[in-house]
């Protein structure tokens, strides 16, 4: 459920421009110009001896570059999550491999991907900054995508059977079913988990924008490298300003992006009783009153959806399947499992060859390190549960605390 539209937040039935439209158009043009200007700085030759300045004048440029990397990484994470989770949902046999594989991948620390990703992209783009930029974006991606995939897969698996039966009755094709039933069921979870995913990207920012690989040091201008450089120099004033800018960006994103999305996503919630505490957003109310926003979202959005649906119907005009047949599902799943099995066998063989080179002391060090790491993770998990569960219950039961601490 979502709150009813009032004179303050409703989209008025008019076509003439208002001051809201002018402000919205100006904001969009400004954002596009900033993105283009910032993206132009991410190309060209890579300078290994690049100097990260701790001058406060550089903070706006560094913040813009970091935000662009985070935005691209989040976009890639969202696309990957939709494709991966939907594939696991549509092919249950393949899901028996895809979901455990995802659980293994998310358990690998972000920095463990660092050597392979960086070396591969440096080889692909020799001497180009774009290679290092893509490496940083992919590393941020590895810290964002996992909970989005699990969230969307769980939402798809929890769709009420009644909705699926309605989709069959109305003979929805695959795109109509995805757009009208499956995607809406996962939007609320995707929005909330997006907040956590982006927070995970901020967490590893310093390690991703400034790292050392062997005897080579890689640095990219950004908030993370700014904070790392200020920390190395012991410049506490620069550290304070860098942290203040980072906190300001997070608060601004919460106000301009996450709160509007959370309030908008409430309409996709399946519930029989209307919630008492409905999320609200000044920015969403502002957009709802803009005729320009209404025209863009309603006309162009519907036109885009209709075109995709028409192409699917033209490609298969005599059939309107809701789901692939079980035989088709099993066929594709067997192909996937066969290929995955060969990859596992090849990886196991290569792993055995490498492990043969380890002596007893190496094995002892590896096992000891694994045990100590597991103990640290278990203790950290236990300590996290000690305070997160009571705090979560308190926030969930107290609307005032929710408004104060959710951001």
mmCIF file of C-alpha atoms in Angstrom:
data_model
loop_
_atom_site.group_PDB
_atom_site.id
_atom_site.type_symbol
_atom_site.label_atom_id
_atom_site.label_comp_id
_atom_site.label_asym_id
_atom_site.label_seq_id
_atom_site.Cartn_x
_atom_site.Cartn_y
_atom_site.Cartn_z
ATOM 1 C CA UNK A 1 0.000 0.000 0.000
ATOM 2 C CA UNK A 2 1.043 3.603 -0.488
ATOM 3 C CA UNK A 3 -0.375 6.790 0.877
ATOM 4 C CA UNK A 4 -3.096 8.475 -1.166
ATOM 5 C CA UNK A 5 -2.187 11.453 -3.278
ATOM 6 C CA UNK A 6 -2.980 14.822 -1.734
ATOM 7 C CA UNK A 7 -2.911 18.327 -3.202
ATOM 8 C CA UNK A 8 0.670 18.571 -1.935
ATOM 9 C CA UNK A 9 2.042 15.447 -3.589
ATOM 10 C CA UNK A 10 -0.283 14.533 -6.456
ATOM 11 C CA UNK A 11 0.591 14.738 -10.133
ATOM 12 C CA UNK A 12 -1.683 17.501 -11.339
ATOM 13 C CA UNK A 13 -3.565 16.931 -14.574
ATOM 14 C CA UNK A 14 -1.953 19.742 -16.538
ATOM 15 C CA UNK A 15 0.562 20.067 -19.334
ATOM 16 C CA UNK A 16 1.988 23.569 -18.871
ATOM 17 C CA UNK A 17 5.400 23.897 -17.307
ATOM 18 C CA UNK A 18 5.794 24.986 -13.706
ATOM 19 C CA UNK A 19 8.758 26.106 -11.622
ATOM 20 C CA UNK A 20 9.179 22.455 -10.551
ATOM 21 C CA UNK A 21 9.686 21.472 -14.180
ATOM 22 C CA UNK A 22 12.268 24.191 -14.720
ATOM 23 C CA UNK A 23 14.177 23.142 -11.624
ATOM 24 C CA UNK A 24 13.974 19.471 -12.622
ATOM 25 C CA UNK A 25 15.256 20.123 -16.157
ATOM 26 C CA UNK A 26 18.078 22.291 -14.799
ATOM 27 C CA UNK A 27 19.062 19.569 -12.317
ATOM 28 C CA UNK A 28 19.095 16.876 -15.026
ATOM 29 C CA UNK A 29 21.236 19.003 -17.349
ATOM 30 C CA UNK A 30 23.652 19.786 -14.511
ATOM 31 C CA UNK A 31 24.012 16.118 -13.559
ATOM 32 C CA UNK A 32 24.605 15.121 -17.185
ATOM 33 C CA UNK A 33 27.278 17.800 -17.622
ATOM 34 C CA UNK A 34 29.037 16.693 -14.429
ATOM 35 C CA UNK A 35 28.948 13.055 -15.558
ATOM 36 C CA UNK A 36 30.364 13.893 -19.008
ATOM 37 C CA UNK A 37 33.098 16.102 -17.588
ATOM 38 C CA UNK A 38 34.037 13.548 -14.936
ATOM 39 C CA UNK A 39 34.008 10.652 -17.414
ATOM 40 C CA UNK A 40 36.424 12.563 -19.658
ATOM 41 C CA UNK A 41 38.964 12.477 -16.827
ATOM 42 C CA UNK A 42 38.858 8.668 -16.618
ATOM 43 C CA UNK A 43 40.436 8.116 -20.034
ATOM 44 C CA UNK A 44 43.893 8.649 -21.514
ATOM 45 C CA UNK A 45 47.258 7.211 -20.543
ATOM 46 C CA UNK A 46 47.750 5.945 -17.004
ATOM 47 C CA UNK A 47 50.443 7.764 -15.034
ATOM 48 C CA UNK A 48 52.043 5.344 -12.521
ATOM 49 C CA UNK A 49 53.600 8.272 -10.630
ATOM 50 C CA UNK A 50 50.297 10.130 -10.238
ATOM 51 C CA UNK A 51 50.302 12.357 -7.173
ATOM 52 C CA UNK A 52 47.165 12.429 -5.040
ATOM 53 C CA UNK A 53 46.822 15.938 -3.699
ATOM 54 C CA UNK A 54 45.421 16.584 -0.228
ATOM 55 C CA UNK A 55 44.446 20.150 -1.147
ATOM 56 C CA UNK A 56 40.842 20.797 -0.286
ATOM 57 C CA UNK A 57 40.301 22.338 -3.733
ATOM 58 C CA UNK A 58 40.613 18.846 -5.232
ATOM 59 C CA UNK A 59 37.856 17.320 -3.090
ATOM 60 C CA UNK A 60 34.922 18.162 -5.449
ATOM 61 C CA UNK A 61 36.719 16.569 -8.425
ATOM 62 C CA UNK A 62 37.752 13.512 -6.406
ATOM 63 C CA UNK A 63 34.239 13.119 -5.014
ATOM 64 C CA UNK A 64 32.724 13.291 -8.522
ATOM 65 C CA UNK A 65 35.103 10.594 -9.834
ATOM 66 C CA UNK A 66 34.348 8.316 -6.899
ATOM 67 C CA UNK A 67 30.603 8.809 -7.334
ATOM 68 C CA UNK A 68 30.861 7.938 -11.026
ATOM 69 C CA UNK A 69 32.736 4.702 -10.234
ATOM 70 C CA UNK A 70 30.165 3.822 -7.587
ATOM 71 C CA UNK A 71 27.286 4.565 -9.964
ATOM 72 C CA UNK A 72 28.688 2.419 -12.766
ATOM 73 C CA UNK A 73 29.471 -0.408 -10.335
ATOM 74 C CA UNK A 74 25.950 -0.276 -8.910
ATOM 75 C CA UNK A 75 24.395 -0.303 -12.388
ATOM 76 C CA UNK A 76 26.459 -3.381 -13.321
ATOM 77 C CA UNK A 77 25.524 -5.026 -10.009
ATOM 78 C CA UNK A 78 21.828 -4.425 -10.624
ATOM 79 C CA UNK A 79 21.928 -5.838 -14.171
ATOM 80 C CA UNK A 80 23.944 -8.859 -13.040
ATOM 81 C CA UNK A 81 21.563 -9.461 -10.126
ATOM 82 C CA UNK A 82 18.458 -9.387 -12.323
ATOM 83 C CA UNK A 83 19.956 -11.765 -14.902
ATOM 84 C CA UNK A 84 21.578 -14.179 -12.438
ATOM 85 C CA UNK A 85 18.648 -14.409 -10.017
ATOM 86 C CA UNK A 86 16.102 -14.705 -12.822
ATOM 87 C CA UNK A 87 18.119 -17.484 -14.474
ATOM 88 C CA UNK A 88 18.229 -19.395 -11.196
ATOM 89 C CA UNK A 89 14.479 -18.857 -10.741
ATOM 90 C CA UNK A 90 13.509 -20.019 -14.234
ATOM 91 C CA UNK A 91 15.809 -23.055 -14.239
ATOM 92 C CA UNK A 92 15.499 -24.820 -10.851
ATOM 93 C CA UNK A 93 18.015 -27.525 -11.745
ATOM 94 C CA UNK A 94 20.671 -24.929 -12.570
ATOM 95 C CA UNK A 95 19.770 -23.059 -9.367
ATOM 96 C CA UNK A 96 21.151 -25.988 -7.369
ATOM 97 C CA UNK A 97 24.572 -24.893 -8.651
ATOM 98 C CA UNK A 98 24.078 -21.151 -9.157
ATOM 99 C CA UNK A 99 22.928 -20.337 -5.614
ATOM 100 C CA UNK A 100 25.656 -22.309 -3.740
ATOM 101 C CA UNK A 101 28.232 -20.890 -6.180
ATOM 102 C CA UNK A 102 27.050 -17.387 -5.361
ATOM 103 C CA UNK A 103 27.318 -18.132 -1.647
ATOM 104 C CA UNK A 104 30.931 -19.227 -2.150
ATOM 105 C CA UNK A 105 31.791 -16.141 -4.212
ATOM 106 C CA UNK A 106 30.320 -13.716 -1.686
ATOM 107 C CA UNK A 107 32.424 -15.315 1.050
ATOM 108 C CA UNK A 108 35.641 -14.450 -0.796
ATOM 109 C CA UNK A 109 37.087 -11.121 0.434
ATOM 110 C CA UNK A 110 36.972 -8.271 -2.065
ATOM 111 C CA UNK A 111 40.744 -7.876 -2.035
ATOM 112 C CA UNK A 112 41.164 -11.522 -3.062
ATOM 113 C CA UNK A 113 39.834 -10.574 -6.509
ATOM 114 C CA UNK A 114 42.382 -7.757 -6.743
ATOM 115 C CA UNK A 115 45.410 -9.467 -8.385
ATOM 116 C CA UNK A 116 43.502 -11.349 -11.076
ATOM 117 C CA UNK A 117 41.178 -8.488 -12.008
ATOM 118 C CA UNK A 118 43.921 -5.843 -12.134
ATOM 119 C CA UNK A 119 46.412 -7.959 -14.094
ATOM 120 C CA UNK A 120 43.766 -9.066 -16.599
ATOM 121 C CA UNK A 121 42.556 -5.531 -17.314
ATOM 122 C CA UNK A 122 46.073 -4.099 -17.466
ATOM 123 C CA UNK A 123 46.891 -6.726 -20.096
ATOM 124 C CA UNK A 124 43.666 -5.907 -21.949
ATOM 125 C CA UNK A 125 44.289 -2.129 -21.876
ATOM 126 C CA UNK A 126 48.080 -1.732 -21.678
ATOM 127 C CA UNK A 127 49.174 1.688 -20.487
ATOM 128 C CA UNK A 128 45.594 3.003 -20.440
ATOM 129 C CA UNK A 129 43.875 4.451 -17.418
ATOM 130 C CA UNK A 130 40.591 2.876 -18.454
ATOM 131 C CA UNK A 131 42.027 -0.536 -17.506
ATOM 132 C CA UNK A 132 42.693 0.553 -13.916
ATOM 133 C CA UNK A 133 39.323 2.305 -13.775
ATOM 134 C CA UNK A 134 37.509 -0.843 -14.906
ATOM 135 C CA UNK A 135 39.442 -2.858 -12.327
ATOM 136 C CA UNK A 136 38.332 -0.482 -9.570
ATOM 137 C CA UNK A 137 34.731 -0.605 -10.792
ATOM 138 C CA UNK A 138 34.715 -4.411 -10.900
ATOM 139 C CA UNK A 139 36.165 -4.590 -7.394
ATOM 140 C CA UNK A 140 33.417 -2.277 -6.142
ATOM 141 C CA UNK A 141 30.970 -4.508 -8.044
ATOM 142 C CA UNK A 142 32.158 -7.559 -6.070
ATOM 143 C CA UNK A 143 31.277 -5.771 -2.845
ATOM 144 C CA UNK A 144 27.784 -4.781 -4.023
ATOM 145 C CA UNK A 145 26.122 -7.482 -6.041
ATOM 146 C CA UNK A 146 25.725 -10.526 -3.769
ATOM 147 C CA UNK A 147 22.895 -9.423 -1.490
ATOM 148 C CA UNK A 148 21.029 -7.955 -4.481
ATOM 149 C CA UNK A 149 21.053 -11.360 -6.191
ATOM 150 C CA UNK A 150 19.884 -13.203 -3.080
ATOM 151 C CA UNK A 151 17.168 -10.608 -2.450
ATOM 152 C CA UNK A 152 15.728 -10.785 -5.959
ATOM 153 C CA UNK A 153 15.899 -14.588 -6.071
ATOM 154 C CA UNK A 154 14.068 -14.841 -2.739
ATOM 155 C CA UNK A 155 11.413 -12.393 -3.949
ATOM 156 C CA UNK A 156 10.866 -14.384 -7.151
ATOM 157 C CA UNK A 157 10.621 -17.645 -5.216
ATOM 158 C CA UNK A 158 8.038 -16.099 -2.879
ATOM 159 C CA UNK A 159 5.574 -14.875 -5.531
ATOM 160 C CA UNK A 160 2.076 -16.049 -4.545
ATOM 161 C CA UNK A 161 0.744 -18.809 -6.778
ATOM 162 C CA UNK A 162 -2.439 -16.806 -7.285
ATOM 163 C CA UNK A 163 -0.489 -14.123 -9.170
ATOM 164 C CA UNK A 164 1.144 -16.723 -11.383
ATOM 165 C CA UNK A 165 -2.277 -18.215 -12.141
ATOM 166 C CA UNK A 166 -3.571 -14.765 -13.095
ATOM 167 C CA UNK A 167 -0.619 -14.372 -15.474
ATOM 168 C CA UNK A 168 -1.591 -17.668 -17.101
ATOM 169 C CA UNK A 169 -5.248 -16.688 -17.384
ATOM 170 C CA UNK A 170 -4.344 -13.439 -19.162
ATOM 171 C CA UNK A 171 -1.843 -15.246 -21.429
ATOM 172 C CA UNK A 172 1.041 -12.936 -20.579
ATOM 173 C CA UNK A 173 4.171 -13.513 -22.599
ATOM 174 C CA UNK A 174 7.573 -13.793 -20.942
ATOM 175 C CA UNK A 175 8.293 -10.055 -20.993
ATOM 176 C CA UNK A 176 4.805 -9.076 -19.768
ATOM 177 C CA UNK A 177 5.064 -11.603 -16.967
ATOM 178 C CA UNK A 178 8.465 -10.298 -15.920
ATOM 179 C CA UNK A 179 7.459 -6.630 -16.148
ATOM 180 C CA UNK A 180 4.016 -6.973 -14.526
ATOM 181 C CA UNK A 181 4.465 -9.752 -11.958
ATOM 182 C CA UNK A 182 8.044 -10.811 -11.275
ATOM 183 C CA UNK A 183 9.961 -7.534 -11.262
ATOM 184 C CA UNK A 184 7.393 -5.690 -9.085
ATOM 185 C CA UNK A 185 7.561 -8.507 -6.527
ATOM 186 C CA UNK A 186 11.273 -7.883 -6.048
ATOM 187 C CA UNK A 187 11.496 -4.095 -6.254
ATOM 188 C CA UNK A 188 11.036 -3.431 -2.539
ATOM 189 C CA UNK A 189 13.772 -5.884 -1.592
ATOM 190 C CA UNK A 190 16.055 -4.575 -4.334
ATOM 191 C CA UNK A 191 15.688 -0.984 -3.124
ATOM 192 C CA UNK A 192 16.434 -1.780 0.516
ATOM 193 C CA UNK A 193 19.329 -4.055 -0.380
ATOM 194 C CA UNK A 194 20.671 -1.415 -2.749
ATOM 195 C CA UNK A 195 21.219 0.822 0.263
ATOM 196 C CA UNK A 196 23.292 -1.932 1.873
ATOM 197 C CA UNK A 197 25.135 -2.683 -1.366
ATOM 198 C CA UNK A 198 26.238 0.906 -1.886
ATOM 199 C CA UNK A 199 27.295 1.044 1.767
ATOM 200 C CA UNK A 200 29.485 -1.996 1.087
ATOM 201 C CA UNK A 201 31.074 -0.126 -1.814
ATOM 202 C CA UNK A 202 31.934 2.834 0.420
ATOM 203 C CA UNK A 203 33.473 0.470 2.965
ATOM 204 C CA UNK A 204 36.267 -0.720 0.634
ATOM 205 C CA UNK A 205 36.811 2.608 -1.095
ATOM 206 C CA UNK A 206 40.311 3.308 0.274
ATOM 207 C CA UNK A 207 41.591 -0.173 -0.581
ATOM 208 C CA UNK A 208 40.153 -0.048 -4.117
ATOM 209 C CA UNK A 209 41.331 3.413 -5.185
ATOM 210 C CA UNK A 210 44.810 3.069 -3.686
ATOM 211 C CA UNK A 211 46.464 -0.356 -3.608
ATOM 212 C CA UNK A 212 49.805 -2.062 -4.114
ATOM 213 C CA UNK A 213 50.308 -5.163 -6.244
ATOM 214 C CA UNK A 214 53.772 -6.663 -5.901
ATOM 215 C CA UNK A 215 56.279 -3.867 -6.369
ATOM 216 C CA UNK A 216 53.811 -1.648 -8.249
ATOM 217 C CA UNK A 217 51.553 0.958 -6.707
ATOM 218 C CA UNK A 218 48.239 1.877 -8.326
ATOM 219 C CA UNK A 219 46.331 5.014 -7.406
ATOM 220 C CA UNK A 220 43.245 6.612 -8.863
ATOM 221 C CA UNK A 221 42.057 10.116 -7.971
ATOM 222 C CA UNK A 222 39.067 9.811 -5.657
ATOM 223 C CA UNK A 223 37.825 10.132 -2.113
ATOM 224 C CA UNK A 224 39.363 6.813 -1.114
ATOM 225 C CA UNK A 225 42.831 7.687 -2.383
ATOM 226 C CA UNK A 226 42.491 11.187 -0.875
ATOM 227 C CA UNK A 227 41.797 9.699 2.564
ATOM 228 C CA UNK A 228 44.602 7.138 2.140
ATOM 229 C CA UNK A 229 47.101 9.862 1.166
ATOM 230 C CA UNK A 230 46.015 12.113 4.034
ATOM 231 C CA UNK A 231 46.362 9.181 6.441
ATOM 232 C CA UNK A 232 49.883 8.397 5.172
ATOM 233 C CA UNK A 233 50.895 12.034 5.642
ATOM 234 C CA UNK A 234 49.250 12.328 9.049
ATOM 235 C CA UNK A 235 47.189 15.280 7.801
ATOM 236 C CA UNK A 236 44.268 15.161 10.245
ATOM 237 C CA UNK A 237 42.631 18.272 8.812
ATOM 238 C CA UNK A 238 42.456 16.682 5.357
ATOM 239 C CA UNK A 239 41.168 13.440 6.904
ATOM 240 C CA UNK A 240 38.423 15.360 8.717
ATOM 241 C CA UNK A 241 37.393 17.168 5.530
ATOM 242 C CA UNK A 242 37.468 13.950 3.517
ATOM 243 C CA UNK A 243 35.288 12.126 6.042
ATOM 244 C CA UNK A 244 32.928 15.122 6.220
ATOM 245 C CA UNK A 245 32.525 15.127 2.422
ATOM 246 C CA UNK A 246 31.938 11.365 2.425
ATOM 247 C CA UNK A 247 29.263 11.640 5.120
ATOM 248 C CA UNK A 248 27.694 14.567 3.279
ATOM 249 C CA UNK A 249 27.504 12.545 0.048
ATOM 250 C CA UNK A 250 25.888 9.620 1.865
ATOM 251 C CA UNK A 251 23.283 11.910 3.479
ATOM 252 C CA UNK A 252 22.614 13.641 0.156
ATOM 253 C CA UNK A 253 22.171 10.306 -1.641
ATOM 254 C CA UNK A 254 19.788 9.170 1.072
ATOM 255 C CA UNK A 255 17.680 12.316 0.648
ATOM 256 C CA UNK A 256 17.735 12.521 -3.152
ATOM 257 C CA UNK A 257 17.810 8.826 -4.138
ATOM 258 C CA UNK A 258 17.068 6.257 -1.454
ATOM 259 C CA UNK A 259 14.193 7.925 0.395
ATOM 260 C CA UNK A 260 12.268 8.629 -2.836
ATOM 261 C CA UNK A 261 12.881 5.081 -4.066
ATOM 262 C CA UNK A 262 11.807 3.547 -0.744
ATOM 263 C CA UNK A 263 8.631 5.654 -0.683
ATOM 264 C CA UNK A 264 7.890 4.810 -4.335
ATOM 265 C CA UNK A 265 8.546 1.083 -3.853
ATOM 266 C CA UNK A 266 5.912 0.870 -1.104
ATOM 267 C CA UNK A 267 3.202 0.585 -3.751
ATOM 268 C CA UNK A 268 4.578 -2.840 -4.712
ATOM 269 C CA UNK A 269 4.228 -4.238 -1.199
ATOM 270 C CA UNK A 270 1.763 -7.130 -0.932
ATOM 271 C CA UNK A 271 -0.283 -6.725 2.252
ATOM 272 C CA UNK A 272 -3.895 -7.054 3.307
ATOM 273 C CA UNK A 273 -3.767 -4.321 5.948
ATOM 274 C CA UNK A 274 -2.467 -0.841 5.163
ATOM 275 C CA UNK A 275 0.699 0.105 7.018
ATOM 276 C CA UNK A 276 0.474 2.809 9.630
ATOM 277 C CA UNK A 277 3.952 4.190 9.010
ATOM 278 C CA UNK A 278 4.240 4.792 5.276
ATOM 279 C CA UNK A 279 7.607 6.148 4.105
ATOM 280 C CA UNK A 280 7.440 9.678 2.781
ATOM 281 C CA UNK A 281 9.768 11.717 0.607
ATOM 282 C CA UNK A 282 9.748 15.411 -0.220
ATOM 283 C CA UNK A 283 11.653 14.688 -3.439
ATOM 284 C CA UNK A 284 9.066 12.104 -4.554
ATOM 285 C CA UNK A 285 6.242 14.541 -3.843
ATOM 286 C CA UNK A 286 8.113 17.142 -5.887
ATOM 287 C CA UNK A 287 8.464 14.766 -8.839
ATOM 288 C CA UNK A 288 4.829 13.703 -8.672
ATOM 289 C CA UNK A 289 3.726 17.313 -9.114
ATOM 290 C CA UNK A 290 5.894 17.784 -12.195
ATOM 291 C CA UNK A 291 4.076 17.334 -15.551
ATOM 292 C CA UNK A 292 7.451 16.807 -17.227
ATOM 293 C CA UNK A 293 8.191 13.844 -14.981
ATOM 294 C CA UNK A 294 4.713 12.438 -15.576
ATOM 295 C CA UNK A 295 5.100 12.646 -19.352
ATOM 296 C CA UNK A 296 8.528 10.994 -19.311
ATOM 297 C CA UNK A 297 7.572 8.150 -16.975
ATOM 298 C CA UNK A 298 4.104 7.392 -18.327
ATOM 299 C CA UNK A 299 4.501 7.906 -22.072
ATOM 300 C CA UNK A 300 8.064 6.887 -22.744
ATOM 301 C CA UNK A 301 8.068 4.106 -20.145
ATOM 302 C CA UNK A 302 4.894 2.570 -21.518
ATOM 303 C CA UNK A 303 6.122 2.999 -25.103
ATOM 304 C CA UNK A 304 9.384 1.192 -24.284
ATOM 305 C CA UNK A 305 7.540 -1.675 -22.584
ATOM 306 C CA UNK A 306 5.033 -2.016 -25.445
ATOM 307 C CA UNK A 307 7.780 -2.162 -28.075
ATOM 308 C CA UNK A 308 9.597 -4.975 -26.279
ATOM 309 C CA UNK A 309 6.341 -6.879 -25.834
ATOM 310 C CA UNK A 310 5.464 -6.456 -29.534
ATOM 311 C CA UNK A 311 8.855 -7.807 -30.598
ATOM 312 C CA UNK A 312 8.378 -10.878 -28.432
ATOM 313 C CA UNK A 313 4.920 -11.473 -29.913
ATOM 314 C CA UNK A 314 6.248 -11.052 -33.475
ATOM 315 C CA UNK A 315 9.073 -13.500 -32.773
ATOM 316 C CA UNK A 316 6.619 -16.108 -31.476
ATOM 317 C CA UNK A 317 3.086 -15.167 -32.640
ATOM 318 C CA UNK A 318 1.427 -18.556 -32.185
ATOM 319 C CA UNK A 319 2.478 -19.198 -28.632
ATOM 320 C CA UNK A 320 2.058 -17.323 -25.359
ATOM 321 C CA UNK A 321 3.993 -19.365 -22.806
ATOM 322 C CA UNK A 322 4.312 -18.163 -19.262
ATOM 323 C CA UNK A 323 7.162 -20.486 -18.406
ATOM 324 C CA UNK A 324 9.394 -22.692 -20.531
ATOM 325 C CA UNK A 325 8.255 -26.282 -20.679
ATOM 326 C CA UNK A 326 9.871 -28.681 -18.250
ATOM 327 C CA UNK A 327 11.638 -30.444 -21.104
ATOM 328 C CA UNK A 328 13.194 -27.157 -22.271
ATOM 329 C CA UNK A 329 14.187 -26.281 -18.713
ATOM 330 C CA UNK A 330 15.824 -29.674 -18.197
ATOM 331 C CA UNK A 331 17.632 -29.445 -21.546
ATOM 332 C CA UNK A 332 19.195 -26.058 -20.830
ATOM 333 C CA UNK A 333 19.937 -27.050 -17.228
ATOM 334 C CA UNK A 334 21.753 -30.189 -18.372
ATOM 335 C CA UNK A 335 23.878 -28.184 -20.803
ATOM 336 C CA UNK A 336 24.765 -25.765 -18.016
ATOM 337 C CA UNK A 337 25.530 -28.507 -15.504
ATOM 338 C CA UNK A 338 27.668 -30.371 -18.043
ATOM 339 C CA UNK A 339 29.737 -27.276 -18.790
ATOM 340 C CA UNK A 340 29.999 -26.441 -15.118
ATOM 341 C CA UNK A 341 31.077 -29.997 -14.349
ATOM 342 C CA UNK A 342 33.919 -29.818 -16.883
ATOM 343 C CA UNK A 343 35.029 -26.497 -15.370
ATOM 344 C CA UNK A 344 35.048 -27.998 -11.876
ATOM 345 C CA UNK A 345 37.063 -31.006 -13.033
ATOM 346 C CA UNK A 346 39.585 -28.810 -14.828
ATOM 347 C CA UNK A 347 39.869 -26.484 -11.814
ATOM 348 C CA UNK A 348 40.280 -29.419 -9.463
ATOM 349 C CA UNK A 349 43.039 -30.905 -11.608
ATOM 350 C CA UNK A 350 44.912 -27.605 -11.786
ATOM 351 C CA UNK A 351 44.428 -27.105 -8.038
ATOM 352 C CA UNK A 352 45.871 -30.525 -7.238
ATOM 353 C CA UNK A 353 48.941 -29.756 -9.355
ATOM 354 C CA UNK A 354 49.494 -26.478 -7.477
ATOM 355 C CA UNK A 355 48.899 -28.015 -4.046
ATOM 356 C CA UNK A 356 51.538 -30.640 -4.674
ATOM 357 C CA UNK A 357 54.143 -27.893 -4.490
ATOM 358 C CA UNK A 358 53.275 -27.097 -0.846
ATOM 359 C CA UNK A 359 55.354 -28.678 1.883
ATOM 360 C CA UNK A 360 54.271 -29.550 5.423
ATOM 361 C CA UNK A 361 55.071 -26.098 6.845
ATOM 362 C CA UNK A 362 53.006 -24.409 4.151
ATOM 363 C CA UNK A 363 50.047 -26.666 4.881
ATOM 364 C CA UNK A 364 50.414 -25.996 8.584
ATOM 365 C CA UNK A 365 50.402 -22.240 7.980
ATOM 366 C CA UNK A 366 47.373 -22.420 5.674
ATOM 367 C CA UNK A 367 45.321 -24.547 8.098
ATOM 368 C CA UNK A 368 46.263 -22.385 11.081
ATOM 369 C CA UNK A 369 45.375 -19.229 9.189
ATOM 370 C CA UNK A 370 42.031 -20.689 8.074
ATOM 371 C CA UNK A 371 41.119 -21.646 11.649
ATOM 372 C CA UNK A 372 42.051 -18.227 13.009
ATOM 373 C CA UNK A 373 40.108 -16.472 10.242
ATOM 374 C CA UNK A 374 37.033 -18.603 10.918
ATOM 375 C CA UNK A 375 37.228 -17.774 14.628
ATOM 376 C CA UNK A 376 37.465 -14.056 13.892
ATOM 377 C CA UNK A 377 34.463 -14.223 11.563
ATOM 378 C CA UNK A 378 32.371 -16.160 14.106
ATOM 379 C CA UNK A 379 33.258 -13.764 16.930
ATOM 380 C CA UNK A 380 32.540 -10.740 14.724
ATOM 381 C CA UNK A 381 29.182 -12.243 13.715
ATOM 382 C CA UNK A 382 28.282 -12.920 17.342
ATOM 383 C CA UNK A 383 29.220 -9.381 18.425
ATOM 384 C CA UNK A 384 27.224 -7.955 15.509
ATOM 385 C CA UNK A 385 24.136 -9.912 16.507
ATOM 386 C CA UNK A 386 24.426 -8.713 20.099
ATOM 387 C CA UNK A 387 23.728 -5.113 19.144
ATOM 388 C CA UNK A 388 22.023 -5.235 15.721
ATOM 389 C CA UNK A 389 19.070 -7.406 16.809
ATOM 390 C CA UNK A 390 18.017 -5.216 19.787
ATOM 391 C CA UNK A 391 18.601 -2.020 17.811
ATOM 392 C CA UNK A 392 16.643 -3.382 14.822
ATOM 393 C CA UNK A 393 13.714 -4.399 17.021
ATOM 394 C CA UNK A 394 13.702 -0.993 18.722
ATOM 395 C CA UNK A 395 13.752 0.871 15.403
ATOM 396 C CA UNK A 396 11.060 -1.380 13.925
ATOM 397 C CA UNK A 397 8.705 -0.791 16.840
ATOM 398 C CA UNK A 398 9.271 2.948 17.235
ATOM 399 C CA UNK A 399 8.332 5.146 14.242
ATOM 400 C CA UNK A 400 10.290 8.103 15.636
ATOM 401 C CA UNK A 401 13.458 6.056 15.906
ATOM 402 C CA UNK A 402 12.881 4.691 12.399
ATOM 403 C CA UNK A 403 12.701 8.199 10.922
ATOM 404 C CA UNK A 404 15.816 9.216 12.844
ATOM 405 C CA UNK A 405 18.068 6.199 12.291
ATOM 406 C CA UNK A 406 17.016 4.720 8.924
ATOM 407 C CA UNK A 407 19.170 7.195 6.981
#
